[in-house]
Coordinates of C-alpha atoms in Angstrom, one line a residue:
M10 CA 34.0 -40.2 -33.3
S11 CA 37.5 -40.8 -33.8
H12 CA 39.9 -43.0 -31.8
L13 CA 42.2 -41.0 -28.7
P14 CA 44.7 -38.5 -30.8
D15 CA 48.0 -38.1 -30.4
T16 CA 49.8 -35.5 -28.0
S17 CA 49.9 -33.0 -30.2
A18 CA 46.6 -33.3 -31.6
L19 CA 45.6 -32.9 -28.6
T20 CA 47.3 -30.2 -27.5
A21 CA 46.3 -28.1 -30.9
S22 CA 42.7 -28.1 -30.1
L23 CA 43.4 -27.3 -26.1
P24 CA 43.1 -24.3 -24.5
P25 CA 46.3 -22.4 -23.9
V26 CA 45.2 -22.0 -20.1
V27 CA 44.9 -25.9 -19.4
L28 CA 48.5 -26.2 -20.2
E29 CA 49.5 -23.1 -18.3
V30 CA 47.4 -24.6 -14.9
G31 CA 48.9 -27.4 -15.5
E32 CA 52.6 -26.1 -15.4
L33 CA 51.9 -24.5 -12.0
F34 CA 50.6 -27.5 -10.0
D35 CA 53.6 -29.3 -11.5
A36 CA 56.0 -26.8 -10.5
A37 CA 54.6 -26.6 -6.9
G38 CA 54.6 -30.5 -6.8
H39 CA 51.0 -31.3 -7.2
E40 CA 49.3 -34.1 -9.0
L41 CA 46.4 -31.9 -11.7
S42 CA 44.4 -34.0 -14.2
L43 CA 41.9 -32.2 -16.5
V44 CA 38.5 -34.5 -16.1
G45 CA 34.9 -35.3 -16.9
G46 CA 33.4 -33.3 -19.4
P47 CA 36.0 -31.5 -20.9
V48 CA 38.0 -34.3 -21.5
R49 CA 35.0 -35.9 -23.1
D50 CA 34.5 -33.2 -25.4
L51 CA 37.6 -33.6 -26.6
F52 CA 36.5 -36.9 -28.4
L53 CA 33.3 -35.2 -29.8
G54 CA 35.3 -32.4 -31.3
R55 CA 34.5 -29.7 -29.0
V56 CA 35.7 -27.0 -26.2
S57 CA 33.8 -26.1 -23.0
G58 CA 34.6 -22.1 -21.9
D59 CA 34.2 -24.5 -18.2
L60 CA 37.3 -25.8 -18.0
D61 CA 37.1 -28.7 -15.3
F62 CA 40.3 -29.9 -12.9
T63 CA 41.3 -32.4 -10.0
T64 CA 44.3 -32.4 -7.9
D65 CA 45.8 -34.0 -4.8
A66 CA 46.5 -30.6 -3.9
D67 CA 43.5 -29.4 -0.8
P68 CA 42.0 -26.2 -0.8
D69 CA 44.2 -23.8 1.2
R70 CA 47.3 -25.3 -1.3
I71 CA 45.1 -25.0 -4.3
I72 CA 44.5 -21.2 -3.6
A73 CA 48.5 -20.7 -2.8
V74 CA 48.7 -21.7 -5.9
V75 CA 46.3 -20.0 -8.1
K76 CA 45.7 -16.8 -6.5
R77 CA 48.6 -14.7 -8.6
W78 CA 48.0 -16.6 -12.0
A79 CA 44.0 -16.4 -11.8
D80 CA 42.2 -12.8 -12.6
A81 CA 39.9 -13.7 -9.9
Y82 CA 39.0 -16.7 -7.5
W83 CA 36.1 -17.4 -4.8
E84 CA 35.8 -20.2 -2.1
I85 CA 32.2 -20.8 -2.8
G86 CA 32.7 -24.9 -3.4
R87 CA 35.2 -24.8 -0.4
A88 CA 33.4 -27.2 1.9
F89 CA 33.5 -29.8 -1.3
G90 CA 37.1 -29.2 -2.0
T91 CA 36.7 -27.2 -5.1
I92 CA 37.8 -23.6 -5.8
G93 CA 36.6 -21.6 -8.7
L94 CA 38.4 -19.1 -10.7
R95 CA 38.6 -17.2 -13.8
R96 CA 41.4 -16.9 -16.2
G97 CA 41.2 -15.2 -19.4
G98 CA 37.4 -16.1 -20.5
Y99 CA 37.5 -19.4 -19.2
Q100 CA 35.6 -20.6 -16.0
I101 CA 37.7 -22.8 -14.0
E102 CA 37.2 -25.4 -11.5
I103 CA 39.5 -26.9 -9.6
T104 CA 38.5 -30.2 -7.1
T105 CA 40.8 -31.8 -4.5
Y106 CA 40.3 -35.6 -5.3
R107 CA 37.0 -36.7 -3.8
A108 CA 34.9 -39.4 -2.8
E109 CA 30.8 -38.9 -1.8
A110 CA 27.8 -40.5 -0.6
Y111 CA 24.4 -39.3 0.3
D112 CA 22.9 -40.3 3.1
P113 CA 19.4 -41.8 2.0
E114 CA 17.3 -39.5 3.4
S115 CA 19.4 -36.4 2.8
R116 CA 19.5 -34.2 -0.5
K117 CA 23.0 -32.8 0.3
P118 CA 26.1 -35.0 0.0
S119 CA 28.8 -35.6 2.5
V120 CA 32.3 -35.3 1.4
A121 CA 35.1 -37.4 1.9
F122 CA 38.6 -36.4 0.2
G123 CA 39.8 -39.1 -1.8
T124 CA 43.9 -40.1 -1.8
D125 CA 44.8 -40.2 -5.3
L126 CA 43.0 -39.8 -8.8
E127 CA 41.4 -43.5 -9.3
E128 CA 39.2 -43.2 -6.4
D129 CA 38.2 -40.0 -7.8
L130 CA 37.2 -41.6 -11.4
L131 CA 35.4 -43.8 -9.9
R132 CA 32.9 -41.8 -7.9
R133 CA 31.9 -40.5 -11.0
D134 CA 28.2 -40.7 -12.9
F135 CA 29.2 -42.1 -16.3
T136 CA 32.4 -43.8 -17.8
I137 CA 32.0 -41.5 -20.5
N138 CA 33.0 -38.7 -17.6
A139 CA 35.4 -40.5 -15.7
M140 CA 38.2 -39.9 -17.9
A141 CA 40.9 -37.6 -16.8
L142 CA 43.7 -36.1 -19.2
K143 CA 47.0 -35.8 -16.6
L144 CA 49.1 -32.3 -16.5
P145 CA 51.3 -31.2 -18.5
S146 CA 52.4 -35.0 -19.5
L147 CA 48.9 -35.0 -21.5
E148 CA 49.0 -38.3 -20.5
L149 CA 45.0 -40.3 -21.0
V150 CA 43.5 -42.2 -17.9
D151 CA 40.6 -44.3 -19.1
L152 CA 40.0 -46.8 -16.1
F153 CA 36.7 -47.7 -17.3
G154 CA 36.3 -47.7 -21.1
G155 CA 35.0 -44.2 -21.2
V156 CA 36.7 -43.7 -25.1
R157 CA 34.6 -47.4 -25.8
D158 CA 31.2 -45.7 -24.7
L159 CA 31.2 -42.9 -26.3
H160 CA 32.3 -44.7 -29.7
A161 CA 29.4 -46.8 -28.5
R162 CA 27.0 -44.4 -27.9
M163 CA 26.5 -46.4 -25.0
L164 CA 26.1 -44.9 -20.7
R165 CA 27.5 -46.9 -18.5
T166 CA 28.9 -45.8 -14.9
P167 CA 32.1 -46.6 -13.5
G168 CA 31.0 -48.9 -10.6
T169 CA 27.7 -50.4 -10.1
P170 CA 24.5 -48.3 -11.6
S171 CA 22.6 -48.9 -8.1
S172 CA 26.2 -47.7 -6.4
S173 CA 26.4 -44.6 -8.2
F174 CA 22.4 -43.4 -8.1
S175 CA 22.6 -44.0 -4.8
D176 CA 25.5 -41.4 -4.5
D177 CA 23.5 -38.8 -6.5
P178 CA 19.9 -39.9 -7.5
L179 CA 20.0 -36.7 -10.3
R180 CA 22.5 -39.3 -11.9
M181 CA 19.5 -40.4 -13.4
M182 CA 18.0 -37.8 -14.2
R183 CA 21.6 -36.4 -15.8
A184 CA 21.5 -40.5 -17.7
A185 CA 17.9 -38.9 -19.3
R186 CA 19.6 -35.6 -20.1
F187 CA 22.7 -37.1 -22.3
A188 CA 20.1 -38.9 -24.0
A189 CA 19.2 -36.0 -25.1
Q190 CA 22.1 -34.0 -25.7
L191 CA 24.5 -36.4 -26.8
G192 CA 22.1 -39.4 -28.5
M193 CA 23.3 -41.9 -25.9
T194 CA 22.0 -45.2 -24.9
V195 CA 21.6 -46.3 -21.7
A196 CA 23.5 -49.4 -20.8
P197 CA 20.3 -52.5 -19.9
E198 CA 21.6 -52.7 -16.4
V199 CA 21.7 -48.6 -16.2
A200 CA 18.1 -48.3 -17.4
Q201 CA 17.5 -51.5 -14.7
A202 CA 19.1 -49.1 -12.0
M203 CA 17.0 -46.2 -13.2
T204 CA 13.8 -48.0 -13.1
E205 CA 14.5 -49.4 -9.4
M206 CA 15.3 -46.5 -8.0
A207 CA 13.4 -44.0 -9.7
G208 CA 11.7 -43.3 -6.3
R209 CA 15.1 -41.4 -4.6
I210 CA 14.7 -38.9 -7.0
S211 CA 12.5 -37.2 -4.8
I212 CA 15.1 -36.5 -1.6
I213 CA 16.7 -34.2 -4.7
S214 CA 15.5 -30.2 -4.2
A215 CA 13.3 -29.4 -6.7
E216 CA 15.6 -26.3 -7.8
R217 CA 18.8 -29.1 -8.9
V218 CA 15.4 -31.5 -10.9
R219 CA 14.0 -28.0 -12.4
D220 CA 18.4 -27.6 -13.4
E221 CA 19.1 -30.8 -14.9
L222 CA 14.9 -30.3 -16.6
V223 CA 16.4 -27.3 -18.1
K224 CA 19.5 -29.1 -19.6
L225 CA 17.8 -31.9 -20.8
I226 CA 15.1 -29.9 -22.9
S227 CA 17.7 -27.8 -24.6
G228 CA 18.8 -31.3 -25.8
T229 CA 19.4 -31.5 -29.7
S230 CA 16.6 -34.8 -29.2
P231 CA 14.6 -34.0 -25.9
D232 CA 12.0 -36.0 -26.8
A233 CA 14.4 -39.0 -26.6
G234 CA 15.3 -37.7 -23.3
M235 CA 12.0 -37.7 -21.6
D236 CA 10.9 -41.0 -23.4
L237 CA 13.4 -42.7 -21.2
M238 CA 12.3 -40.7 -17.8
V239 CA 8.5 -42.1 -18.6
A240 CA 9.9 -45.4 -19.6
T241 CA 12.1 -46.1 -16.5
G242 CA 9.5 -44.1 -14.0
L243 CA 11.8 -41.2 -13.4
A244 CA 8.8 -39.2 -14.9
D245 CA 6.1 -40.3 -12.5
H246 CA 7.8 -38.3 -9.7
V247 CA 9.1 -34.9 -11.9
L248 CA 6.6 -34.6 -15.0
P249 CA 3.6 -37.1 -13.3
E250 CA 1.4 -35.0 -16.2
V251 CA 3.5 -36.5 -18.7
A252 CA 3.6 -39.9 -17.7
A253 CA 0.4 -39.8 -17.3
L254 CA -0.9 -38.8 -21.1
R255 CA 0.7 -42.9 -22.2
L256 CA -3.5 -43.9 -20.9
E257 CA -4.9 -41.4 -23.0
T258 CA -6.3 -41.4 -26.9
D259 CA -5.9 -37.9 -29.0
E260 CA -9.0 -36.8 -30.3
H261 CA -8.3 -36.4 -33.3
H262 CA -6.0 -38.9 -34.2
R263 CA -7.3 -42.2 -32.2
H264 CA -4.8 -44.4 -33.6
K265 CA -2.1 -42.4 -31.9
D266 CA -2.0 -42.2 -27.7
V267 CA -1.4 -38.3 -26.3
Y268 CA 1.8 -39.5 -25.3
Q269 CA 3.7 -39.7 -28.5
H270 CA 1.5 -37.3 -29.7
S271 CA 3.3 -35.0 -27.4
L272 CA 6.9 -36.1 -27.9
T273 CA 6.4 -35.7 -31.8
V274 CA 4.8 -31.7 -31.2
L275 CA 7.9 -31.6 -28.8
R276 CA 10.2 -32.6 -31.8
Q277 CA 8.8 -30.4 -34.4
A278 CA 8.7 -27.6 -32.1
C279 CA 12.3 -27.9 -31.8
E280 CA 12.5 -28.0 -36.1
L281 CA 10.6 -24.8 -35.7
E282 CA 12.9 -22.8 -33.9
T283 CA 15.4 -20.6 -35.8
D284 CA 18.9 -19.3 -35.4
D285 CA 20.2 -16.5 -33.5
Q286 CA 18.9 -13.7 -35.5
G287 CA 15.1 -15.3 -35.5
A288 CA 11.9 -14.5 -33.9
V289 CA 12.5 -17.5 -31.4
P290 CA 15.8 -18.6 -31.6
G291 CA 16.5 -22.3 -30.4
P292 CA 16.9 -24.2 -27.5
D293 CA 13.7 -22.3 -26.3
V294 CA 13.1 -23.7 -23.2
V295 CA 9.6 -21.6 -23.0
L296 CA 8.4 -23.5 -26.3
R297 CA 9.6 -26.7 -26.0
L298 CA 8.2 -27.1 -22.4
A299 CA 4.3 -25.9 -23.8
A300 CA 5.3 -28.3 -26.5
L301 CA 5.6 -30.9 -24.0
L302 CA 2.8 -30.1 -22.0
H303 CA -0.2 -28.8 -24.2
D304 CA -2.1 -31.5 -23.8
I305 CA -1.6 -32.6 -19.7
G306 CA -5.0 -31.3 -19.4
K307 CA -6.3 -34.2 -21.5
P308 CA -6.6 -37.3 -18.8
A309 CA -8.6 -34.9 -16.5
T310 CA -11.4 -34.1 -19.5
R311 CA -11.6 -37.1 -21.1
R312 CA -15.3 -37.9 -21.9
F313 CA -16.3 -41.1 -24.4
E314 CA -19.5 -39.6 -26.1
P315 CA -22.4 -41.5 -27.4
G316 CA -21.5 -43.8 -30.7
G317 CA -18.0 -44.1 -28.6
A318 CA -16.8 -40.7 -29.4
V319 CA -13.8 -39.5 -27.3
T320 CA -13.7 -35.7 -26.6
F321 CA -11.7 -33.2 -24.2
R322 CA -12.8 -30.1 -24.0
H323 CA -11.1 -27.1 -22.3
H324 CA -8.2 -29.5 -21.8
D325 CA -6.5 -26.9 -22.9
A326 CA -7.5 -24.3 -19.6
V327 CA -6.8 -26.9 -17.4
G328 CA -3.5 -27.9 -19.0
A329 CA -2.5 -24.6 -18.2
K330 CA -3.7 -24.7 -14.6
L331 CA -2.0 -28.0 -14.0
A332 CA 1.2 -26.5 -16.0
T333 CA 1.3 -23.9 -13.7
K334 CA 1.0 -25.7 -10.6
R335 CA 3.8 -28.1 -12.0
L336 CA 6.2 -25.5 -13.1
R337 CA 5.9 -23.7 -9.3
A338 CA 6.6 -26.9 -7.9
L339 CA 9.6 -27.3 -10.1
R340 CA 11.1 -23.8 -8.4
F341 CA 10.7 -22.3 -12.7
D342 CA 10.5 -18.8 -12.4
N343 CA 7.1 -17.0 -12.8
D344 CA 8.1 -14.9 -16.2
T345 CA 8.8 -19.0 -17.4
V346 CA 5.7 -20.3 -15.4
K347 CA 3.2 -17.3 -16.7
A348 CA 4.2 -17.9 -20.3
V349 CA 4.0 -21.7 -20.9
A350 CA 1.0 -21.5 -18.9
R351 CA -0.7 -18.8 -21.5
L352 CA 1.1 -21.1 -24.3
V353 CA -0.7 -24.1 -23.6
E354 CA -3.9 -22.0 -22.7
L355 CA -4.0 -20.8 -26.2
H356 CA -2.8 -23.7 -28.2
M357 CA -6.3 -24.9 -29.2
R358 CA -7.5 -21.2 -30.2
F359 CA -6.6 -21.5 -33.7
Y360 CA -8.7 -24.4 -34.1
G361 CA -11.9 -22.0 -34.4
Y362 CA -9.9 -20.2 -37.7
G363 CA -9.2 -23.2 -40.1
E364 CA -12.9 -24.6 -39.3
A365 CA -15.0 -20.8 -40.1
G366 CA -12.5 -18.2 -40.7
W367 CA -11.9 -15.5 -38.9
S368 CA -12.7 -11.7 -38.6
D369 CA -10.5 -8.8 -38.3
S370 CA -11.6 -8.4 -34.9
A371 CA -10.7 -11.9 -34.2
V372 CA -7.2 -11.7 -36.0
R373 CA -6.9 -8.4 -33.5
R374 CA -7.7 -10.6 -30.4
Y375 CA -5.6 -13.5 -31.3
V376 CA -2.7 -11.5 -31.9
S377 CA -3.7 -9.2 -28.2
D378 CA -4.2 -12.6 -26.1
A379 CA -0.9 -13.8 -27.0
G380 CA 1.2 -10.8 -26.7
P381 CA 4.9 -11.3 -26.7
L382 CA 4.2 -14.8 -26.6
L383 CA 2.7 -14.8 -30.5
E384 CA 5.6 -15.9 -32.3
R385 CA 6.0 -19.0 -29.9
L386 CA 2.5 -19.8 -30.1
H387 CA 2.8 -19.8 -34.2
R388 CA 5.2 -22.5 -33.9
L389 CA 3.7 -24.3 -31.0
T390 CA 0.0 -24.3 -33.0
R391 CA 1.9 -25.5 -36.6
S392 CA 3.9 -27.8 -34.3
D393 CA 0.7 -29.4 -33.0
V394 CA -0.2 -30.7 -36.5
T395 CA 0.8 -34.6 -36.7
T396 CA -2.0 -36.4 -38.5
R397 CA -0.8 -39.0 -41.2
N398 CA -3.3 -37.4 -43.3
R399 CA -1.5 -35.6 -45.9
R400 CA -4.8 -33.4 -47.2
K401 CA -5.8 -32.6 -43.6
A402 CA -2.1 -31.0 -43.1
E403 CA -2.1 -29.2 -46.0
R404 CA -5.3 -27.6 -45.0
L405 CA -4.3 -26.9 -41.6
A406 CA -1.5 -25.6 -43.0
F407 CA -2.8 -23.6 -45.6
A408 CA -5.4 -22.3 -42.9
Y409 CA -2.5 -21.0 -40.5
D410 CA -0.3 -19.3 -43.7
D411 CA -3.7 -17.4 -44.3
L412 CA -3.8 -16.5 -40.8
E413 CA -0.1 -15.0 -40.4
S414 CA -0.6 -13.6 -43.7
R415 CA -3.9 -11.5 -42.6
I416 CA -1.8 -10.8 -39.0
S417 CA 1.2 -9.4 -41.5
V418 CA -1.3 -6.7 -43.5
L419 CA -3.6 -5.9 -40.1
A420 CA 0.2 -5.6 -38.5
E421 CA 0.8 -3.0 -41.4
Q422 CA -2.5 -0.7 -40.9
E423 CA -2.4 -1.1 -36.8
E424 CA 0.0 -1.7 -34.2
L425 CA -1.2 -4.8 -33.2
A426 CA 1.7 -5.4 -31.4
S427 CA 0.4 -3.2 -28.6
I428 CA -2.8 -2.3 -29.6
R429 CA -4.8 0.0 -27.1
P430 CA -8.3 1.9 -26.4
D431 CA -7.8 5.3 -28.8
L432 CA -8.0 7.3 -26.2
D433 CA -6.0 7.1 -22.8
G434 CA -6.8 7.4 -19.2
E435 CA -5.9 10.6 -19.1
Q436 CA -8.2 11.9 -21.9
I437 CA -10.6 9.5 -20.5
M438 CA -11.2 11.3 -17.4
A439 CA -11.1 14.5 -19.3
L440 CA -14.4 13.7 -21.4
L441 CA -16.3 12.3 -18.6
G442 CA -15.3 14.4 -16.1
V443 CA -14.4 12.0 -14.1
A444 CA -11.4 11.2 -11.2
P445 CA -9.0 7.8 -11.1
G446 CA -11.6 5.0 -10.2
P447 CA -13.5 1.8 -11.3
V448 CA -15.5 4.1 -14.1
V449 CA -12.0 4.8 -15.8
G450 CA -11.2 1.1 -16.1
R451 CA -14.7 0.3 -17.3
A452 CA -14.5 3.1 -20.0
Y453 CA -10.8 2.1 -20.9
R454 CA -12.0 -1.6 -21.2
F455 CA -14.9 -0.8 -23.5
L456 CA -13.0 1.5 -25.9
L457 CA -10.2 -1.4 -26.0
E458 CA -13.3 -3.8 -26.7
E459 CA -14.4 -1.3 -30.0
R460 CA -10.6 -0.8 -31.2
M461 CA -10.5 -4.8 -31.1
E462 CA -14.0 -4.5 -32.7
H463 CA -13.4 -2.2 -35.5
G464 CA -10.0 -1.4 -35.5
P465 CA -8.2 2.0 -34.8
Q466 CA -10.8 5.2 -35.1
E467 CA -10.1 9.0 -35.4
R468 CA -10.4 10.5 -32.0
A469 CA -13.9 12.4 -32.8
D470 CA -15.2 8.7 -33.6
A471 CA -14.1 7.5 -29.9
E472 CA -15.1 10.6 -28.2
T473 CA -18.1 9.9 -29.2
S474 CA -18.6 6.5 -28.7
L475 CA -17.2 6.8 -25.3
R476 CA -19.9 9.5 -24.6
S477 CA -22.9 7.2 -25.9
W478 CA -21.5 4.6 -23.3
W479 CA -21.1 6.6 -20.4
S480 CA -25.1 7.9 -21.0
E481 CA -25.8 4.3 -20.3
Q482 CA -24.0 4.0 -17.2
P483 CA -25.7 4.2 -13.5
E484 CA -23.0 6.7 -12.9
F485 CA -24.1 9.2 -15.3
E486 CA -27.7 9.1 -14.0
E487 CA -26.4 10.1 -10.5
S488 CA -24.2 12.9 -11.8
T489 CA -26.9 14.4 -13.7
R490 CA -29.7 14.3 -11.0

């Protein structure tokens, strides 16, 4: 990380719209500064498509200055002093200088407009986000040592941490997110305030907590961010099932607790994501959540067997239910909830293959049960191997290689991704001479089982099997009386 670039270097790296809007406000007699993340990112060598500015102009004056320049603008954040707009491919927010604080019992900030840039920067979350670039002069304003802290990768607050987190408790989760995204370490006083004030996260809406969690889990090192949440007690309020894993010991590796195992699985799952052209492009929130939560059923299922063995029977099924409950409480969408829960439910299925091998029927069922989650399940299962025993790790990897190979071979012969019976509903009704109803559903399930067990059949063979099944049904006997 370099020291402050000179003006020419800054100008070269900034999008032209930054300088354009700076000139507009200067001509209108108002102050304007690029602020927050976009300034921080200049020192990280990247430019965001979302640009944040702060100004002494009130919302009415902001609109007056930009309305003819912007491609479009909107006033959704007007109550908070923010006007949003679009220019070219950039999303821009311009906010009046402000200070805000949370009422101790409120989920929403009460806003008071500030009078100068210094006051505005003081109310921001961390020093690395409390830098501003005045426009159009390109003068850097760094009152709280943001450049120093970026260089040290240290997370500090402009004011006292307790004041910052009292203003907006979500900032505590944001600290964990920056640990995951940027490899930041929190200063001791920040960690202490997070620990002492962790309970205040409960006043934040589930939707805001969810969005921050998604950003954390999507970071380059989500295990580091999650570890900080657990260490400070934030996870006790956001993901208590993960925090509870610290008390358990892993079934197969009793020297390693399930919590550390889960962080390792999360890290390894990230490493198995693919690029934009691959089957599971990263960051994949579903895969990462499943990796983090895959063993949360273990605390409830731990049993001590005679001889000192520890078992966690059915922790996969229990974990799937717990994951569903927690993700719904965090207001995740139904598709994400179902996908994560299904992966948690299936994550132990492979071990039967590794121990005894499977018939083609069992392979078909594995593929069918995973459905569109198969590629994620491949990665989750491989990530779940954290043993330090090299021979065991190699044996499991070889077994899964073999399973994937068999899936590929069967996929070439059959449509494994969309296994269906050899007869459809219309053909079933015509053959049996029945109307739509429960009988058709039972017949369909019977043929699906036949398809799983024996693979694809010729239509004549499928019809013979269905007639044989039908002759044993009570409805058939009634129809022949």
